[in-house]
mmCIF file with all atom_site columns, C-alpha atoms in Angstrom:
data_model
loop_
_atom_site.group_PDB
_atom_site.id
_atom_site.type_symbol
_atom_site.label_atom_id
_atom_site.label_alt_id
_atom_site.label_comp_id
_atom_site.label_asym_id
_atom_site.label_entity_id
_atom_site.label_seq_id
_atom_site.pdbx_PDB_ins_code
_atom_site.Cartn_x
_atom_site.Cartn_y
_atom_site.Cartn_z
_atom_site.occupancy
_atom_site.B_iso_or_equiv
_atom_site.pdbx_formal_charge
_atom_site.auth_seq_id
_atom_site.auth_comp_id
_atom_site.auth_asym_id
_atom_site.auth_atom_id
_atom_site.pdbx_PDB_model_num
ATOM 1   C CA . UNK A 1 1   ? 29.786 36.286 167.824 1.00 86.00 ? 67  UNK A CA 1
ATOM 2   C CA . UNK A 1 2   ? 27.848 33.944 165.662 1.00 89.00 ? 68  UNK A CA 1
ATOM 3   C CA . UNK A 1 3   ? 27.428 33.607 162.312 1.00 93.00 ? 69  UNK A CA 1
ATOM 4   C CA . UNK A 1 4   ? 24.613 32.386 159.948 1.00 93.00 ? 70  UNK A CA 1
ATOM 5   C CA . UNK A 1 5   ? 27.408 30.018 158.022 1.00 95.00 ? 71  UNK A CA 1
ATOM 6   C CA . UNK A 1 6   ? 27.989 28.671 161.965 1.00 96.00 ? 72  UNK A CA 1
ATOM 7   C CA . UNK A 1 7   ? 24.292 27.970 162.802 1.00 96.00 ? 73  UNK A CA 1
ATOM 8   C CA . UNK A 1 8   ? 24.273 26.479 159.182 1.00 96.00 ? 74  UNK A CA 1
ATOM 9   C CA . UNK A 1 9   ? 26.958 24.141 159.749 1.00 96.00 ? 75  UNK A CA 1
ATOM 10  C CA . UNK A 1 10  ? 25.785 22.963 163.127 1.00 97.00 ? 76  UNK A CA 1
ATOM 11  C CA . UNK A 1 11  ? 22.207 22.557 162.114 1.00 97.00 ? 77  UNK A CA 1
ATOM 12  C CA . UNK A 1 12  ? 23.091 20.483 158.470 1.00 97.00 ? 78  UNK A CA 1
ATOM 13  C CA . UNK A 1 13  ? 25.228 18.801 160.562 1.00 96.00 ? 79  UNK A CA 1
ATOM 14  C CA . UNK A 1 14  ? 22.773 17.290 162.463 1.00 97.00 ? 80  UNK A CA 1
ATOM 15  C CA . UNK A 1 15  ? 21.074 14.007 161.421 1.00 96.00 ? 81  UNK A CA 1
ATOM 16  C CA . UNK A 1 16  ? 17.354 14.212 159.556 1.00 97.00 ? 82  UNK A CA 1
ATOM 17  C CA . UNK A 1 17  ? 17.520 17.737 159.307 1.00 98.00 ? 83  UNK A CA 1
ATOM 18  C CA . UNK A 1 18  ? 16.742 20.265 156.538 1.00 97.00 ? 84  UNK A CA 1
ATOM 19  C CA . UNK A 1 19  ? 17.208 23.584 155.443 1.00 97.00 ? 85  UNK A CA 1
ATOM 20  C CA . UNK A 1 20  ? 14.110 25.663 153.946 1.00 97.00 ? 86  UNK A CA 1
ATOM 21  C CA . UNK A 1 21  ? 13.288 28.777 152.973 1.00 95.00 ? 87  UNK A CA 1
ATOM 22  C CA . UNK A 1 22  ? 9.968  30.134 154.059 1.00 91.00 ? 88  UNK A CA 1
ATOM 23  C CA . UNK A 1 23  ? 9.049  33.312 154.095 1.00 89.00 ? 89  UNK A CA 1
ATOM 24  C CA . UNK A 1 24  ? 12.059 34.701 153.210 1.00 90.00 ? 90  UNK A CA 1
ATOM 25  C CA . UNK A 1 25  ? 13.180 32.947 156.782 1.00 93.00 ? 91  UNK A CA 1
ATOM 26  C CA . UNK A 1 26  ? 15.935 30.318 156.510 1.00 96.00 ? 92  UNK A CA 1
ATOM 27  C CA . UNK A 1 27  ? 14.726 27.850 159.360 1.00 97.00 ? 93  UNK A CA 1
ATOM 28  C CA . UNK A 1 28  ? 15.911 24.066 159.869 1.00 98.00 ? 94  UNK A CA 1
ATOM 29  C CA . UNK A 1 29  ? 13.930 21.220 160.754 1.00 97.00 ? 95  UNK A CA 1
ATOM 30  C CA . UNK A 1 30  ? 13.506 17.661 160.870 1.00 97.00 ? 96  UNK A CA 1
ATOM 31  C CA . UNK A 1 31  ? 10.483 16.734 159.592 1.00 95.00 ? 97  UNK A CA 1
ATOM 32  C CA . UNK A 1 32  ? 7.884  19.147 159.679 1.00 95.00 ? 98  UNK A CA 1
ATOM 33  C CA . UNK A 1 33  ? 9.173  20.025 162.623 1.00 95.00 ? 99  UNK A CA 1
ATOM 34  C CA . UNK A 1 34  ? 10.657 23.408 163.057 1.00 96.00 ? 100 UNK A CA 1
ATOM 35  C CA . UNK A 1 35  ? 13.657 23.802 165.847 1.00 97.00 ? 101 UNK A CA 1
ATOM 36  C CA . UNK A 1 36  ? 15.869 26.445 164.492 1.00 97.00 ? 102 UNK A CA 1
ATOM 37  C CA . UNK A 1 37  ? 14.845 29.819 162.343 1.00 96.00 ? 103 UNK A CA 1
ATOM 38  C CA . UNK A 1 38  ? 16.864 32.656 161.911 1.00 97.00 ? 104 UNK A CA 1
ATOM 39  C CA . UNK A 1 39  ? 14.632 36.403 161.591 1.00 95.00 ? 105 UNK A CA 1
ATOM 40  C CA . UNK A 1 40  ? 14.328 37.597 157.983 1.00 95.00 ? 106 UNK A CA 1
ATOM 41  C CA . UNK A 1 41  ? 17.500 40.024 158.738 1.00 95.00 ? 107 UNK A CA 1
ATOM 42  C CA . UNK A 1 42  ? 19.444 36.941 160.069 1.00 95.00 ? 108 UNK A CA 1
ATOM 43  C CA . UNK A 1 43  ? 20.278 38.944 163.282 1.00 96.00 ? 109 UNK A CA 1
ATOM 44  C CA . UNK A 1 44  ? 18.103 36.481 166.109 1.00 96.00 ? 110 UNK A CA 1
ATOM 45  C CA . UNK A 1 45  ? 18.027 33.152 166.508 1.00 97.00 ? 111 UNK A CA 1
ATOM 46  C CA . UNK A 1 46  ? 14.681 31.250 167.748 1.00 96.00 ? 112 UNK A CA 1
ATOM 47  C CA . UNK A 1 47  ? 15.018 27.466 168.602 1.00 97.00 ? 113 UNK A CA 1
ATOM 48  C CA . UNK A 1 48  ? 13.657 24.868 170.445 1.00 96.00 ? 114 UNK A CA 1
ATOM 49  C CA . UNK A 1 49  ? 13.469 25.025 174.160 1.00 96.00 ? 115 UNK A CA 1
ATOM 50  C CA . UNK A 1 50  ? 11.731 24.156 176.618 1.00 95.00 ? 116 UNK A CA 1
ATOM 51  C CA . UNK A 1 51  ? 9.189  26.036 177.786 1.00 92.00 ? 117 UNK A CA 1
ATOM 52  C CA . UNK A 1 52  ? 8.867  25.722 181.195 1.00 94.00 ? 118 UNK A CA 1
ATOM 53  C CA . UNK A 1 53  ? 12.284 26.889 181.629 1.00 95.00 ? 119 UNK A CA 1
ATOM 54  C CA . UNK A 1 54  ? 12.363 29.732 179.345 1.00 94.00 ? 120 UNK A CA 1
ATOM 55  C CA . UNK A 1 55  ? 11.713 32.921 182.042 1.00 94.00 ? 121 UNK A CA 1
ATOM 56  C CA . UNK A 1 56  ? 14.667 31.572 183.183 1.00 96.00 ? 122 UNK A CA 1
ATOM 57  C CA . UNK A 1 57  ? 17.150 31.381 180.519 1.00 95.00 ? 123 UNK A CA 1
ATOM 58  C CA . UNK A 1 58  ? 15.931 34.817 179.741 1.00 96.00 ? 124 UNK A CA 1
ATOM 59  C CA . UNK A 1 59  ? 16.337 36.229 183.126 1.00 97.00 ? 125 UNK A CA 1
ATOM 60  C CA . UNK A 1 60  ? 20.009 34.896 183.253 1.00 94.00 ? 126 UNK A CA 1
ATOM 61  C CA . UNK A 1 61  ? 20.498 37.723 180.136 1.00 94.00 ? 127 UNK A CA 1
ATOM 62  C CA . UNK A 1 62  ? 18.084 39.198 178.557 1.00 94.00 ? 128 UNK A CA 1
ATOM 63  C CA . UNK A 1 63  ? 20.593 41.158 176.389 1.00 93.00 ? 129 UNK A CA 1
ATOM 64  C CA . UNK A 1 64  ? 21.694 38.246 174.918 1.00 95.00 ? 130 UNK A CA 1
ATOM 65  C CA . UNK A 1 65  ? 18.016 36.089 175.349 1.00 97.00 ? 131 UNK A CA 1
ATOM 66  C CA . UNK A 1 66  ? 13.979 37.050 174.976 1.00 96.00 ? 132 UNK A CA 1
ATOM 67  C CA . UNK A 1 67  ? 10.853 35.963 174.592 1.00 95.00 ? 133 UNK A CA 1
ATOM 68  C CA . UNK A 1 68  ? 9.223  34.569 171.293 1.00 93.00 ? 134 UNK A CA 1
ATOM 69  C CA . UNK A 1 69  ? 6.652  37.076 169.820 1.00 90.00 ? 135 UNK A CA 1
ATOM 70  C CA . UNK A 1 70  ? 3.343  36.838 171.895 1.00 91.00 ? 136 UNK A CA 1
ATOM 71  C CA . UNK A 1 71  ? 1.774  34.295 169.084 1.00 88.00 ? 137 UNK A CA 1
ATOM 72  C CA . UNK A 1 72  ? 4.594  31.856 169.370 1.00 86.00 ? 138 UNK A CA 1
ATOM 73  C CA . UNK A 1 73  ? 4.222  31.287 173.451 1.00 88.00 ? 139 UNK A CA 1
ATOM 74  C CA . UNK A 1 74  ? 2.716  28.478 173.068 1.00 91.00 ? 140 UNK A CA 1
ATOM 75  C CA . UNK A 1 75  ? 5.579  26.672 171.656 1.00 91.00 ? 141 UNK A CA 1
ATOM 76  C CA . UNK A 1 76  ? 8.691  25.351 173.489 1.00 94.00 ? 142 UNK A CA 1
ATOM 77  C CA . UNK A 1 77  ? 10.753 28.189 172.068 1.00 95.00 ? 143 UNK A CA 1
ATOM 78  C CA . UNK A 1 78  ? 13.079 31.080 172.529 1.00 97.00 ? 144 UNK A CA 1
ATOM 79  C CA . UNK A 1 79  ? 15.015 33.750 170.850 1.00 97.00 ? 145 UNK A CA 1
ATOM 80  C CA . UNK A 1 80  ? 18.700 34.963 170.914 1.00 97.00 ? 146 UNK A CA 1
ATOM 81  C CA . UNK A 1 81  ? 20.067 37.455 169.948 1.00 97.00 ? 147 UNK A CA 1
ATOM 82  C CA . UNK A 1 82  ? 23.173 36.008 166.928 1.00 95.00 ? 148 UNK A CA 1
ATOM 83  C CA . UNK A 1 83  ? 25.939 38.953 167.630 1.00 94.00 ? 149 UNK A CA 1
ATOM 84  C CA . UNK A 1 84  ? 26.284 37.762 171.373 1.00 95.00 ? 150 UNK A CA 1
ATOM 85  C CA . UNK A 1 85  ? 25.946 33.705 170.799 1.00 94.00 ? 151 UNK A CA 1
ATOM 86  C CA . UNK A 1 86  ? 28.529 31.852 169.494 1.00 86.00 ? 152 UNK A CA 1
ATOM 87  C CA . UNK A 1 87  ? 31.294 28.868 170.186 1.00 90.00 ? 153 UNK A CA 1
ATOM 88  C CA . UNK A 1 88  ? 30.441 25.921 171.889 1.00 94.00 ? 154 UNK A CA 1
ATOM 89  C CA . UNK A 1 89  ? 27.455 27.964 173.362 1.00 94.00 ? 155 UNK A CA 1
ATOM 90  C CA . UNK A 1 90  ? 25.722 28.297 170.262 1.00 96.00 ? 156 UNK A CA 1
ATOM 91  C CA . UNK A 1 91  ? 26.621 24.705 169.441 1.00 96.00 ? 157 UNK A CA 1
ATOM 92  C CA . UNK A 1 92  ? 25.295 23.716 172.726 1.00 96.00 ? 158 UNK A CA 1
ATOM 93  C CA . UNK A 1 93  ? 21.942 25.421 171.781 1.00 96.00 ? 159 UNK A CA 1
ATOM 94  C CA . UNK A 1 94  ? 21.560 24.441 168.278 1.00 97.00 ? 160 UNK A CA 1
ATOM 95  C CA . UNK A 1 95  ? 22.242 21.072 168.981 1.00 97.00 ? 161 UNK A CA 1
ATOM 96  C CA . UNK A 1 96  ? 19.379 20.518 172.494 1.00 97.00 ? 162 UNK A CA 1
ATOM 97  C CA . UNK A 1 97  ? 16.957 21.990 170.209 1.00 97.00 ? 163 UNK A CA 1
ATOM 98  C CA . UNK A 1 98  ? 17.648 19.868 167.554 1.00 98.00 ? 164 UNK A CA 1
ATOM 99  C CA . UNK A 1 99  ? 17.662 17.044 170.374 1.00 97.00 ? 165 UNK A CA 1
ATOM 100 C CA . UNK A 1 100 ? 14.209 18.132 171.467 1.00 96.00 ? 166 UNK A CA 1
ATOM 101 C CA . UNK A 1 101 ? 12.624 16.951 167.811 1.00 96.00 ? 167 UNK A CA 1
ATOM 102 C CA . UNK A 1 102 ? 14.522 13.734 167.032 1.00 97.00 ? 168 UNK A CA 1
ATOM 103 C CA . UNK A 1 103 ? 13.551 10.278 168.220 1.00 94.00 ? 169 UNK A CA 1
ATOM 104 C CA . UNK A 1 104 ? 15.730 9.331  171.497 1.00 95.00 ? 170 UNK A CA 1
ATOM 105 C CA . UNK A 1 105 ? 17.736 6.734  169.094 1.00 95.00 ? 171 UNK A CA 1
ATOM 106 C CA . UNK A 1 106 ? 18.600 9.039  166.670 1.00 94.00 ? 172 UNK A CA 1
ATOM 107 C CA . UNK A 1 107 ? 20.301 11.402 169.238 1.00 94.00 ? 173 UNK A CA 1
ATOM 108 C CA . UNK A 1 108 ? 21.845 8.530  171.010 1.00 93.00 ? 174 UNK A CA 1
ATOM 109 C CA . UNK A 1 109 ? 23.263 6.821  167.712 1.00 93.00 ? 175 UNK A CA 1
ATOM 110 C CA . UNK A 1 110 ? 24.381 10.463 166.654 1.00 93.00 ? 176 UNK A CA 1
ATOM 111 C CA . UNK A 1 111 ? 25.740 10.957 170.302 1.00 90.00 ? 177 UNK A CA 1
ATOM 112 C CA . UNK A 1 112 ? 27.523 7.800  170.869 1.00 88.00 ? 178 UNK A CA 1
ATOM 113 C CA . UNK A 1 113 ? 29.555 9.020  167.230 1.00 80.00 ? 179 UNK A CA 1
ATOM 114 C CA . UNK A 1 114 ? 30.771 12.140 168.440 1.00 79.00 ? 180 UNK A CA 1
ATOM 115 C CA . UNK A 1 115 ? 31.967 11.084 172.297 1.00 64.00 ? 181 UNK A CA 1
#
């Protein structure tokens, strides 16, 4: 099960990004870019992912994974749900979406320090 203090301390983790508070939503980004946002009752997760490949994260579980709100399509982005992500999955998810927003070097740099 994850935890907002676990997507917190992936995300700030992360080089370049930042925590903010908008609309009473916690989301990180780098930039003005937005790759991580938790929902106002900090129960789902959306984050960056790619789009053409979201029907099929969701069809592998959609107890677990769904579809943005109908507004938010057009974005590379998906939702989880928090209580059945956690571990080195949620890791894993946080940190390709986080890769998705960053220049190449930045993830390589921050890549080559962690193998």
């Amino acid at each position: 099960m994850g935890t907002v203090d676990e997507v917190r301390g992936v995300a700030l983790s992360l080089p370049r990004t930042t925590e903010h508070l908008i609309r009473d939503r916690v989301k990180f980004r780098v930039g003005s870019i937005v790759y991580l946002a938790l929902s106002q009752d900090e129960t789902t997760l959306g984050f960056a992912f790619p789009r053409e490949e979201r029907a099929a994260l969701v069809a592998t579980d959609p107890t677990r994974f769904f579809q943005p709100p109908l507004s938010d399509l057009r974005f590379n982005w998906v939702c989880g749900h928090l209580a059945h992500l956690g571990g080195d999955e949620l890791r894993d998810l946080i940190v390709e979406a986080w890769r998705m927003v960053v220049p190449k070097r930045v993830y390589a740099s921050w890549h080559q320090g962690v193998s």
